[in-house]
Short mmCIF file of C-alpha atoms in Angstrom, two decimals:
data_model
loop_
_atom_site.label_atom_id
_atom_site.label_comp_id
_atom_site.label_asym_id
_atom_site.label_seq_id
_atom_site.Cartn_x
_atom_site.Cartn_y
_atom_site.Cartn_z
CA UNK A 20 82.75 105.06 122.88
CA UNK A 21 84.27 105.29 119.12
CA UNK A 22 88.00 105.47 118.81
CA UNK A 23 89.06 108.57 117.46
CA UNK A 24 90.64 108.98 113.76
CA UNK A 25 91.35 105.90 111.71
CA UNK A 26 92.34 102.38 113.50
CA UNK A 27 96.05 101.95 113.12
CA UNK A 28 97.50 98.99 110.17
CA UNK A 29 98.50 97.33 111.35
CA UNK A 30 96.85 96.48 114.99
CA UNK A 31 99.49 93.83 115.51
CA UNK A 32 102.80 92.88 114.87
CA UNK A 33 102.57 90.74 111.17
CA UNK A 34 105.11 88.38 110.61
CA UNK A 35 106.59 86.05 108.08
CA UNK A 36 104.06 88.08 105.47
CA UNK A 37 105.52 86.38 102.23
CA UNK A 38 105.44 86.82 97.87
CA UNK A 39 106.70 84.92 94.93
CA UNK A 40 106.26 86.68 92.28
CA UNK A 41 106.92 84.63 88.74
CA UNK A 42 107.14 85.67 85.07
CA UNK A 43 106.99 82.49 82.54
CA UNK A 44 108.62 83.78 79.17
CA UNK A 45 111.90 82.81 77.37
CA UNK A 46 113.81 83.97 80.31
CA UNK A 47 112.11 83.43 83.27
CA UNK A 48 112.11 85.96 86.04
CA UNK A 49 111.16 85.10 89.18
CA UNK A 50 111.44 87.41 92.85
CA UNK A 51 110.28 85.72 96.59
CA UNK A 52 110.26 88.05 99.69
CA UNK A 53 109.44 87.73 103.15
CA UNK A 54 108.85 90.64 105.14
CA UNK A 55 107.23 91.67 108.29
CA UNK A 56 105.10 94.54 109.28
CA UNK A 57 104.86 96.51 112.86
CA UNK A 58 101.86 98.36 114.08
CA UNK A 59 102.81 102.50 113.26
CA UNK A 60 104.22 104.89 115.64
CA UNK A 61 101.39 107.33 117.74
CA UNK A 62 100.63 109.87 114.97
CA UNK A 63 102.00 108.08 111.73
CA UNK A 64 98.85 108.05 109.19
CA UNK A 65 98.69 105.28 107.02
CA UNK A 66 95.28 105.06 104.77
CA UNK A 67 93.67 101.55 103.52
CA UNK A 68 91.23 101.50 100.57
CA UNK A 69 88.29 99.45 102.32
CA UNK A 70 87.43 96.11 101.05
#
């Protein structure tokens, strides 16, 4: 049996997910987050380029 409509992003809870962004110029710039993602409420449609 094949679910029906797309699979759901994402499946599980994702936690901690974190980025550090950094710029090296004269004035550096840098930005760090942490943030953490929760599967999407029945009937919320949320599309993902494949690959």
């Amino acid at each position: 049996m094949t679910p029906s409509g797309p699979p759901r992003f994402p499946p599980y809870p994702l936690r901690g997910v974190r980025v550090l962004h950094q710029r090296q110029n004269c004035a550096p710039q840098f930005a760090g987050i942490t943030v953490d993602f929760e599967p999407a409420a029945e009937g919320f449609v949320f599309e993902v380029a494949r690959g």
